[in-house]
């Protein structure tokens, strides 16, 4: 499996040497970040992965942002308030802010951005307008804009973190195929080059409203194999690498050259999606059985080295229901549930049958995307086979996986990970019907109705009661094989003076302080 990436990795290493030899030395050398996969698009209305959001948040900004405590805070809007009906939110824009192409940030830009999201011809994938039940956008004056919603949405600002505001002239006059690789925003960096399959380069925006960033240039490169990322860090060809294993972190820490290791409990929920519209997967007993079949203790000991806990449902601490228990490893219970669902092995070959057809199916797994993903996927399939469900892994490159996700053609089981916005409403929303990333096909009238009530509920106790009930329902219905809440490890070069990784896994360049920048100042 790894051999197919050999040529790609050689090309990546060659690119590293080329960039290092382009006259960048000392403080002029671009800060180089290695990520496991490269971006597919940088049009924020089609962006679907954390890698893409990470790059974009350094180029573009929204009305609100997420701070290091994962709470929504003002960004392009200085402040906001909601009217007594709780269906009209007024945002007051920062004066004097300009987009990188010179266009002004104003109410027209905000209105254009949200209307572009809703443009049926564009067929955007961003869910923000739908999630906040947006009815219309009102330009109150040049620097004041009002979002009208069809119903109260208690945590509306939290949904706006990924709603990056766009310059109207540029995005209305430039073909969509061009803007996907040439984003323009108000952010700290300008994207200056994107060589597909090689690197993305961005340079500090001198006109940024917070002041010119201290790191002059940044290069992002996709390097799929973790050991290759580690070698480039050790050789000095990279300054920050992401998605490394516990063992690699321990091996790198304290190495000659001043390498530092950074770690954080992230909000990523790694799971196996169950397509409930496929054969026996419509029976919740079968879905529950697959959860009981997974020996997660063995997985965490062997592959995660104790970092990362199994999820009980889809909501993360501190908003999780403490009374909802994780599925324990119980293969006997799994087999009993499968028998209750009328799945039988009539010919003694070890494979259960559904309506006389052997239960043989595929699971789509993206390569080199999730920490220890390949190893854990193989461990899970072995556990499922042990209870009579014969699962064959179908390995997909990340772009192919995303394409299948968009086309809704993923296999009956699919290995995936979703980041969190650290609010119970958004965590629960990952299994709502209609969400493009949710291919489970799970539809439950009680969930749909209570989730709608949760969106409109403002009091803490009332929200907690609804949220706790929904978490218990999801655990019982099991549209996922619940795996783990991921723990993230990063490693950085001696150039880094100070940096604290974020729980949302995003790398915001202004948060990084370099030693040479300290020297210059």
Coordinates of C-alpha atoms in Angstrom, one line a residue:
X1 CA 0.0 0.0 0.0
X2 CA 2.8 2.4 0.9
X3 CA 4.8 1.6 -2.2
X4 CA 2.3 3.5 -4.4
X5 CA 3.4 6.7 -2.7
X6 CA 7.1 6.2 -3.3
X7 CA 7.2 8.4 -6.4
X8 CA 5.0 11.1 -4.7
X9 CA 7.3 11.2 -1.7
X10 CA 10.4 11.5 -3.9
X11 CA 8.8 14.4 -5.7
X12 CA 7.9 16.0 -2.3
X13 CA 11.4 15.7 -1.0
X14 CA 12.7 17.2 -4.2
X15 CA 10.3 20.1 -3.8
X16 CA 11.7 20.6 -0.3
X17 CA 15.3 20.8 -1.5
X18 CA 14.2 23.1 -4.3
X19 CA 12.5 25.5 -1.8
X20 CA 15.4 25.4 0.5
X21 CA 17.8 26.3 -2.2
X22 CA 15.8 29.3 -3.6
X23 CA 17.8 31.8 -1.6
X24 CA 15.9 31.6 1.6
X25 CA 18.3 31.5 4.5
X26 CA 18.1 32.3 8.2
X27 CA 15.2 34.6 9.0
X28 CA 14.3 34.9 5.2
X29 CA 13.6 31.2 4.9
X30 CA 9.9 30.5 4.7
X31 CA 8.3 28.8 7.6
X32 CA 7.5 25.4 6.2
X33 CA 4.6 23.3 7.5
X34 CA 4.1 19.6 6.5
X35 CA 0.5 18.3 6.5
X36 CA -0.7 14.8 5.6
X37 CA -2.8 15.7 2.6
X38 CA -3.0 18.7 0.4
X39 CA -6.0 20.9 -0.1
X40 CA -8.5 20.1 -2.8
X41 CA -10.1 23.5 -3.0
X42 CA -9.7 26.9 -1.3
X43 CA -13.1 28.2 -2.2
X44 CA -14.6 28.5 1.3
X45 CA -18.1 27.6 0.0
X46 CA -16.8 24.2 -1.2
X47 CA -14.2 23.5 1.5
X48 CA -14.9 20.4 3.6
X49 CA -11.7 19.4 5.5
X50 CA -9.8 20.8 8.4
X51 CA -6.6 21.0 6.2
X52 CA -8.5 23.4 3.9
X53 CA -10.0 25.4 6.7
X54 CA -6.6 25.7 8.3
X55 CA -5.0 27.3 5.3
X56 CA -8.0 29.5 4.6
X57 CA -8.2 30.9 8.1
X58 CA -4.8 32.5 7.5
X59 CA -6.1 34.2 4.3
X60 CA -9.8 34.9 5.1
X61 CA -11.8 36.0 8.1
X62 CA -15.4 35.8 9.2
X63 CA -17.7 38.0 11.3
X64 CA -16.8 35.8 14.2
X65 CA -13.7 33.6 15.0
X66 CA -12.9 30.9 17.5
X67 CA -10.5 31.8 20.2
X68 CA -7.9 29.4 21.8
X69 CA -10.6 28.3 24.3
X70 CA -12.8 27.4 21.4
X71 CA -15.3 30.1 22.1
X72 CA -16.8 32.4 19.4
X73 CA -15.4 35.9 19.6
X74 CA -15.6 39.1 17.4
X75 CA -13.5 39.1 14.3
X76 CA -14.6 41.3 11.3
X77 CA -17.6 42.3 13.4
X78 CA -16.6 44.4 16.4
X79 CA -19.7 43.3 18.3
X80 CA -23.2 42.0 17.7
X81 CA -26.6 41.9 19.4
X82 CA -29.9 40.0 18.9
X83 CA -33.3 41.5 19.0
X84 CA -36.1 40.4 21.4
X85 CA -37.6 38.0 18.8
X86 CA -34.2 36.3 18.7
X87 CA -34.5 36.1 14.9
X88 CA -32.6 39.2 13.9
X89 CA -28.8 39.5 14.7
X90 CA -27.1 42.8 14.1
X91 CA -23.4 42.9 13.4
X92 CA -21.3 46.0 13.5
X93 CA -18.3 45.8 11.1
X94 CA -14.8 47.1 11.9
X95 CA -14.3 50.3 10.0
X96 CA -11.3 50.7 7.6
X97 CA -10.8 47.0 6.9
X98 CA -9.9 46.2 3.3
X99 CA -9.6 43.0 1.4
X100 CA -6.2 42.0 0.0
X101 CA -7.3 43.2 -3.5
X102 CA -8.3 46.7 -2.1
X103 CA -12.0 46.2 -1.9
X104 CA -13.6 47.6 1.3
X105 CA -15.1 45.4 4.0
X106 CA -18.7 46.6 4.2
X107 CA -22.3 45.4 4.6
X108 CA -22.5 44.7 0.8
X109 CA -19.6 42.2 1.1
X110 CA -21.4 40.4 3.9
X111 CA -24.7 40.2 2.0
X112 CA -22.9 39.0 -1.1
X113 CA -21.1 36.3 0.9
X114 CA -24.3 34.8 2.4
X115 CA -26.2 35.1 -0.9
X116 CA -23.4 33.3 -2.7
X117 CA -23.7 30.4 -0.2
X118 CA -27.4 30.1 -1.1
X119 CA -27.0 30.5 -4.9
X120 CA -28.6 27.4 -6.4
X121 CA -26.6 27.7 -9.6
X122 CA -23.3 27.6 -7.6
X123 CA -24.5 24.6 -5.6
X124 CA -22.2 25.4 -2.7
X125 CA -21.5 22.7 0.0
X126 CA -21.1 25.0 3.0
X127 CA -23.9 24.4 5.5
X128 CA -23.8 27.7 7.4
X129 CA -26.9 29.4 5.8
X130 CA -28.9 26.3 6.3
X131 CA -27.7 25.7 9.9
X132 CA -28.7 29.2 11.0
X133 CA -32.0 29.0 9.1
X134 CA -31.0 32.2 7.2
X135 CA -34.0 34.0 5.7
X136 CA -32.4 37.2 4.4
X137 CA -29.5 39.6 4.9
X138 CA -30.2 43.3 5.5
X139 CA -27.7 46.1 4.8
X140 CA -28.5 48.5 7.6
X141 CA -25.8 50.9 6.6
X142 CA -22.2 50.7 5.3
X143 CA -20.8 49.1 8.4
X144 CA -23.9 47.4 9.9
X145 CA -25.5 44.3 8.7
X146 CA -28.5 42.3 10.0
X147 CA -29.0 38.5 9.6
X148 CA -32.7 37.5 9.7
X149 CA -33.4 33.9 10.5
X150 CA -36.6 31.9 10.2
X151 CA -36.4 30.8 13.8
X152 CA -34.3 31.6 16.9
X153 CA -30.8 30.1 16.7
X154 CA -29.2 30.3 20.1
X155 CA -25.6 29.8 19.1
X156 CA -25.6 31.6 15.8
X157 CA -22.2 33.3 16.1
X158 CA -20.6 29.8 16.6
X159 CA -21.8 28.8 13.1
X160 CA -20.2 31.8 11.5
X161 CA -16.6 30.8 12.2
X162 CA -16.3 29.2 8.8
X163 CA -18.3 31.8 7.0
X164 CA -15.4 33.8 5.6
X165 CA -16.4 37.1 4.2
X166 CA -15.6 37.6 0.5
X167 CA -14.9 40.6 -1.7
X168 CA -17.9 40.9 -4.0
X169 CA -16.2 42.3 -7.2
X170 CA -13.5 39.6 -7.2
X171 CA -15.8 36.6 -6.5
X172 CA -18.5 37.8 -8.9
X173 CA -16.2 38.5 -11.8
X174 CA -13.7 35.6 -11.5
X175 CA -14.7 32.1 -12.7
X176 CA -15.3 29.6 -9.8
X177 CA -12.6 27.3 -11.2
X178 CA -10.1 30.2 -10.7
X179 CA -11.1 31.3 -7.2
X180 CA -10.8 27.8 -5.8
X181 CA -7.0 28.2 -6.1
X182 CA -6.7 32.0 -5.6
X183 CA -8.6 32.9 -2.5
X184 CA -8.8 36.6 -1.5
X185 CA -9.8 37.8 2.0
X186 CA -9.0 40.2 4.8
X187 CA -6.7 37.9 6.7
X188 CA -3.0 38.1 7.8
X189 CA -1.6 36.3 4.8
X190 CA -1.9 36.5 1.0
X191 CA -1.8 33.3 -1.0
X192 CA 0.9 33.9 -3.6
X193 CA 1.4 30.5 -5.2
X194 CA -0.3 27.1 -5.4
X195 CA 1.6 24.5 -7.3
X196 CA -0.7 21.4 -7.3
X197 CA 1.0 18.4 -5.9
X198 CA 3.9 20.5 -4.5
X199 CA 3.2 23.4 -2.2
X200 CA 1.2 26.4 -1.3
X201 CA 3.0 29.6 -0.5
X202 CA 1.6 32.6 1.4
X203 CA 3.2 35.9 2.4
X204 CA 2.4 38.4 5.1
X205 CA -0.3 40.9 4.4
X206 CA 1.1 44.4 5.2
X207 CA -2.4 45.9 5.2
X208 CA -3.9 43.5 7.7
X209 CA -6.1 45.4 10.2
X210 CA -4.2 43.9 13.1
X211 CA -0.8 44.9 11.7
X212 CA 1.7 43.1 9.5
X213 CA 2.4 39.5 10.7
X214 CA 5.9 38.8 12.0
X215 CA 6.5 35.6 9.9
X216 CA 7.1 36.9 6.4
X217 CA 6.4 33.8 4.4
X218 CA 4.8 30.4 4.9
X219 CA 5.0 27.3 2.8
X220 CA 2.5 24.4 3.2
X221 CA 3.3 21.0 1.7
X222 CA 1.4 17.7 1.7
X223 CA 3.6 14.8 2.7
X224 CA 1.4 11.7 3.2
X225 CA 3.8 9.4 5.2
X226 CA 4.5 10.4 8.8
X227 CA 8.1 9.1 8.8
X228 CA 8.8 11.3 5.8
X229 CA 7.5 14.3 7.6
X230 CA 9.7 13.5 10.6
X231 CA 12.8 13.1 8.4
X232 CA 12.3 16.5 6.8
X233 CA 11.9 18.1 10.3
X234 CA 15.2 16.4 11.4
X235 CA 17.0 17.5 8.2
X236 CA 15.9 21.1 8.6
X237 CA 13.6 21.1 5.6
X238 CA 10.5 21.6 7.7
X239 CA 9.6 23.7 10.7
X240 CA 6.4 22.2 11.9
X241 CA 4.9 18.8 11.2
X242 CA 1.4 17.5 12.0
X243 CA -0.3 14.2 12.6
X244 CA 2.5 12.2 14.1
X245 CA 2.1 9.1 16.2
X246 CA 2.9 8.9 19.9
X247 CA 6.0 6.8 19.2
X248 CA 7.3 9.3 16.6
X249 CA 6.7 12.2 19.1
X250 CA 8.7 10.4 21.7
X251 CA 11.5 9.6 19.2
X252 CA 11.7 13.2 18.1
X253 CA 11.5 15.0 21.4
X254 CA 14.9 16.1 22.7
X255 CA 16.7 15.2 19.5
X256 CA 19.8 17.2 18.6
X257 CA 18.8 20.4 16.8
X258 CA 16.2 21.7 19.3
X259 CA 13.1 19.8 18.1
X260 CA 10.1 20.4 20.3
X261 CA 7.0 18.2 20.6
X262 CA 3.5 19.8 21.1
X263 CA 0.4 17.9 22.0
X264 CA -3.3 18.7 22.6
X265 CA -6.6 16.8 23.1
X266 CA -8.3 17.7 19.9
X267 CA -12.0 17.8 19.0
X268 CA -11.7 15.2 16.2
X269 CA -14.1 12.4 16.4
X270 CA -13.0 9.3 14.5
X271 CA -15.7 6.8 13.6
X272 CA -17.0 4.4 11.1
X273 CA -20.1 5.6 9.4
X274 CA -22.8 3.0 8.9
X275 CA -25.0 3.4 5.8
X276 CA -28.4 2.5 7.3
X277 CA -30.0 2.3 3.9
X278 CA -27.9 -0.8 3.1
X279 CA -29.4 -4.2 3.7
X280 CA -29.3 -5.3 7.3
X281 CA -27.8 -2.0 8.5
X282 CA -31.3 -0.6 8.7
X283 CA -31.7 -2.7 11.9
X284 CA -30.3 -1.0 14.9
X285 CA -29.5 -4.3 16.5
X286 CA -26.9 -5.0 13.7
X287 CA -25.4 -1.5 14.2
X288 CA -25.2 -2.1 18.0
X289 CA -23.6 -5.5 17.4
X290 CA -20.8 -3.9 15.4
X291 CA -20.1 -1.5 18.3
X292 CA -20.0 -4.4 20.8
X293 CA -17.7 -6.3 18.4
X294 CA -14.8 -3.7 18.5
X295 CA -12.0 -4.4 21.0
X296 CA -11.1 -0.8 21.6
X297 CA -8.9 -1.5 24.6
X298 CA -6.6 -3.4 22.3
X299 CA -6.7 -0.6 19.7
X300 CA -5.7 2.1 22.2
X301 CA -3.0 -0.1 23.8
X302 CA -1.4 -1.2 20.5
X303 CA -1.8 1.8 18.3
X304 CA -2.8 4.9 20.3
X305 CA -0.5 4.1 23.3
X306 CA -3.3 5.1 25.7
X307 CA -3.9 8.5 24.1
X308 CA -7.5 9.0 22.9
X309 CA -10.6 7.7 24.5
X310 CA -13.5 5.8 22.9
X311 CA -16.6 8.0 22.3
X312 CA -19.9 7.1 23.9
X313 CA -21.9 9.2 21.5
X314 CA -21.1 12.2 19.3
X315 CA -20.8 15.1 21.8
X316 CA -17.4 15.8 23.5
X317 CA -16.5 16.9 27.0
X318 CA -17.6 19.0 28.8
X319 CA -20.9 18.9 27.0
X320 CA -21.3 15.2 26.9
X321 CA -23.9 13.3 28.9
X322 CA -21.9 11.6 31.7
X323 CA -24.6 8.9 32.0
X324 CA -24.2 7.6 28.5
X325 CA -21.8 4.7 28.6
X326 CA -19.3 3.7 26.0
X327 CA -19.9 0.4 24.2
X328 CA -17.9 -2.2 25.9
X329 CA -16.1 -5.0 24.0
X330 CA -18.6 -7.9 24.2
X331 CA -18.4 -10.3 21.2
X332 CA -21.0 -12.6 22.8
X333 CA -23.5 -9.8 23.0
X334 CA -22.7 -8.8 19.4
X335 CA -23.4 -12.4 18.2
X336 CA -26.6 -12.5 20.2
X337 CA -27.9 -9.3 18.6
X338 CA -27.0 -10.5 15.1
X339 CA -28.9 -13.7 15.8
X340 CA -31.9 -11.6 17.0
X341 CA -31.7 -9.7 13.7
X342 CA -32.1 -13.1 11.9
X343 CA -28.5 -13.2 10.5
X344 CA -27.4 -16.8 10.3
X345 CA -24.4 -18.8 9.1
X346 CA -26.2 -21.6 7.4
X347 CA -23.2 -23.1 5.5
X348 CA -20.6 -23.0 8.4
X349 CA -18.1 -20.8 6.5
X350 CA -18.0 -18.2 9.3
X351 CA -19.9 -15.5 7.3
X352 CA -23.4 -14.6 8.4
X353 CA -26.2 -14.4 5.7
X354 CA -28.9 -11.8 5.2
X355 CA -31.9 -13.1 3.3
X356 CA -29.7 -16.0 2.1
X357 CA -26.9 -13.7 0.9
X358 CA -23.5 -13.8 2.6
X359 CA -22.8 -10.6 4.6
X360 CA -19.7 -9.6 2.6
X361 CA -19.2 -5.8 2.1
X362 CA -16.6 -3.1 1.7
X363 CA -15.4 -0.3 3.9
X364 CA -13.9 2.8 2.4
X365 CA -10.8 4.0 4.2
X366 CA -8.8 7.1 3.2
X367 CA -5.1 6.5 3.2
X368 CA -2.7 8.7 5.2
X369 CA -5.5 11.0 6.5
X370 CA -6.1 9.9 10.1
X371 CA -3.7 9.1 12.9
X372 CA -3.0 5.3 12.7
X373 CA -6.1 5.1 10.5
X374 CA -5.0 2.2 8.3
X375 CA -3.9 0.0 11.3
X376 CA -7.1 0.7 13.3
X377 CA -9.3 0.1 10.2
X378 CA -7.7 -3.3 9.8
X379 CA -8.1 -4.1 13.5
X380 CA -11.8 -3.2 13.3
X381 CA -12.4 -5.3 10.3
X382 CA -10.8 -8.3 12.0
X383 CA -13.1 -7.8 15.0
X384 CA -16.1 -7.7 12.7
X385 CA -15.1 -10.8 10.9
X386 CA -14.8 -12.5 14.2
X387 CA -18.6 -12.1 14.7
X388 CA -19.5 -13.1 11.2
X389 CA -19.5 -9.8 9.2
X390 CA -16.9 -10.1 6.4
X391 CA -15.6 -6.6 5.7
X392 CA -13.0 -5.9 3.0
X393 CA -11.1 -2.6 3.1
X394 CA -11.2 -0.5 0.0
X395 CA -8.2 1.9 0.3
X396 CA -8.8 5.3 -1.2
X397 CA -6.5 8.3 -1.7
X398 CA -7.9 11.3 0.1
X399 CA -9.1 13.1 -3.1
X400 CA -11.0 10.0 -4.2
X401 CA -12.5 9.6 -0.8
X402 CA -13.8 13.2 -0.8
X403 CA -15.1 12.7 -4.3
X404 CA -17.1 9.6 -3.2
X405 CA -18.4 11.6 -0.2
X406 CA -19.6 14.4 -2.4
X407 CA -21.2 12.0 -4.9
X408 CA -22.7 10.0 -2.0
X409 CA -21.2 6.7 -3.3
X410 CA -19.2 5.7 -0.2
X411 CA -19.3 2.0 0.7
X412 CA -21.8 0.6 3.3
X413 CA -19.1 1.3 6.0
X414 CA -16.7 4.2 5.7
X415 CA -13.9 5.4 8.0
X416 CA -14.0 9.1 8.7
X417 CA -13.2 11.8 11.2
X418 CA -15.1 15.0 12.0
X419 CA -13.7 18.0 13.9
X420 CA -15.8 19.7 16.6
X421 CA -16.9 23.3 17.2
X422 CA -17.1 22.4 20.9
X423 CA -20.8 23.2 21.3
X424 CA -23.4 20.5 21.9
X425 CA -25.6 21.7 19.1
X426 CA -22.9 21.6 16.4
X427 CA -21.6 18.2 17.8
X428 CA -25.1 16.7 17.5
X429 CA -25.6 18.2 14.1
X430 CA -23.1 15.8 12.5
X431 CA -25.8 13.1 12.3
X432 CA -28.6 15.4 11.1
X433 CA -30.3 14.4 7.8
X434 CA -29.2 16.4 4.9
X435 CA -25.7 17.2 6.1
X436 CA -23.4 16.6 3.1
X437 CA -20.8 14.8 5.2
X438 CA -23.4 12.5 6.9
X439 CA -23.9 9.6 4.6
X440 CA -25.4 7.3 7.2
X441 CA -28.9 7.9 5.9
X442 CA -30.1 7.7 9.5
X443 CA -33.4 9.4 10.0
X444 CA -35.2 9.5 13.3
X445 CA -38.3 11.7 13.8
X446 CA -37.6 12.1 17.5
X447 CA -34.0 13.3 16.8
X448 CA -35.2 15.7 14.1
X449 CA -37.8 17.3 16.3
X450 CA -35.7 17.6 19.4
X451 CA -32.7 18.9 17.5
X452 CA -34.9 21.7 16.1
X453 CA -36.0 22.5 19.7
X454 CA -32.4 22.5 20.9
X455 CA -31.5 25.1 18.2
X456 CA -34.2 27.4 19.5
X457 CA -33.6 26.8 23.3
X458 CA -31.6 29.5 25.1
X459 CA -31.7 28.5 28.8
X460 CA -28.7 26.3 29.9
X461 CA -30.7 23.7 31.8
X462 CA -33.3 23.3 29.0
X463 CA -30.5 22.9 26.4
X464 CA -28.7 20.4 28.6
X465 CA -31.8 18.2 29.0
X466 CA -32.5 18.1 25.3
X467 CA -28.8 17.5 24.5
X468 CA -28.5 14.7 27.0
X469 CA -31.6 12.9 25.7
X470 CA -30.3 13.2 22.1
X471 CA -26.9 11.8 23.0
X472 CA -28.6 8.8 24.6
X473 CA -30.7 8.3 21.6
X474 CA -27.8 8.4 19.2
X475 CA -25.9 5.9 21.4
X476 CA -28.9 3.6 21.3
X477 CA -29.5 4.0 17.5
X478 CA -25.8 3.7 16.7
X479 CA -25.5 5.3 13.2
X480 CA -21.7 5.1 13.8
X481 CA -19.3 2.5 15.0
X482 CA -18.0 4.9 17.7
X483 CA -14.2 5.0 17.8
X484 CA -12.2 7.7 19.6
X485 CA -11.7 11.3 20.4
X486 CA -8.3 11.9 18.9
X487 CA -5.2 13.2 20.7
X488 CA -2.9 15.3 18.4
X489 CA 0.8 15.4 18.3
X490 CA 3.0 18.0 16.5
X491 CA 6.7 18.5 16.3
X492 CA 8.6 21.8 15.5
X493 CA 12.0 23.0 14.7
X494 CA 14.3 25.1 16.8
X495 CA 13.1 28.2 15.0
X496 CA 9.9 28.1 17.1
X497 CA 10.2 30.1 20.3
X498 CA 6.6 29.7 21.4
X499 CA 3.4 28.0 20.2
X500 CA 0.4 26.3 21.7
X501 CA -1.6 24.0 19.4
X502 CA -5.4 24.5 19.2
X503 CA -8.0 21.9 20.1
X504 CA -9.6 22.4 16.6
X505 CA -6.3 21.3 15.0
X506 CA -6.1 24.5 13.0
X507 CA -2.7 26.2 12.7
X508 CA -3.1 30.0 12.9
X509 CA 0.2 31.5 11.9
X510 CA 0.0 34.7 14.0
X511 CA -0.1 32.4 17.0
X512 CA 3.4 31.1 16.3
X513 CA 6.4 33.1 17.6
X514 CA 9.8 32.5 16.0
X515 CA 13.2 33.1 17.6
X516 CA 14.4 35.2 14.7
X517 CA 11.3 37.4 14.9
X518 CA 12.1 37.9 18.6
X519 CA 15.7 38.8 17.7
X520 CA 14.6 41.4 15.1
X521 CA 12.2 43.0 17.5

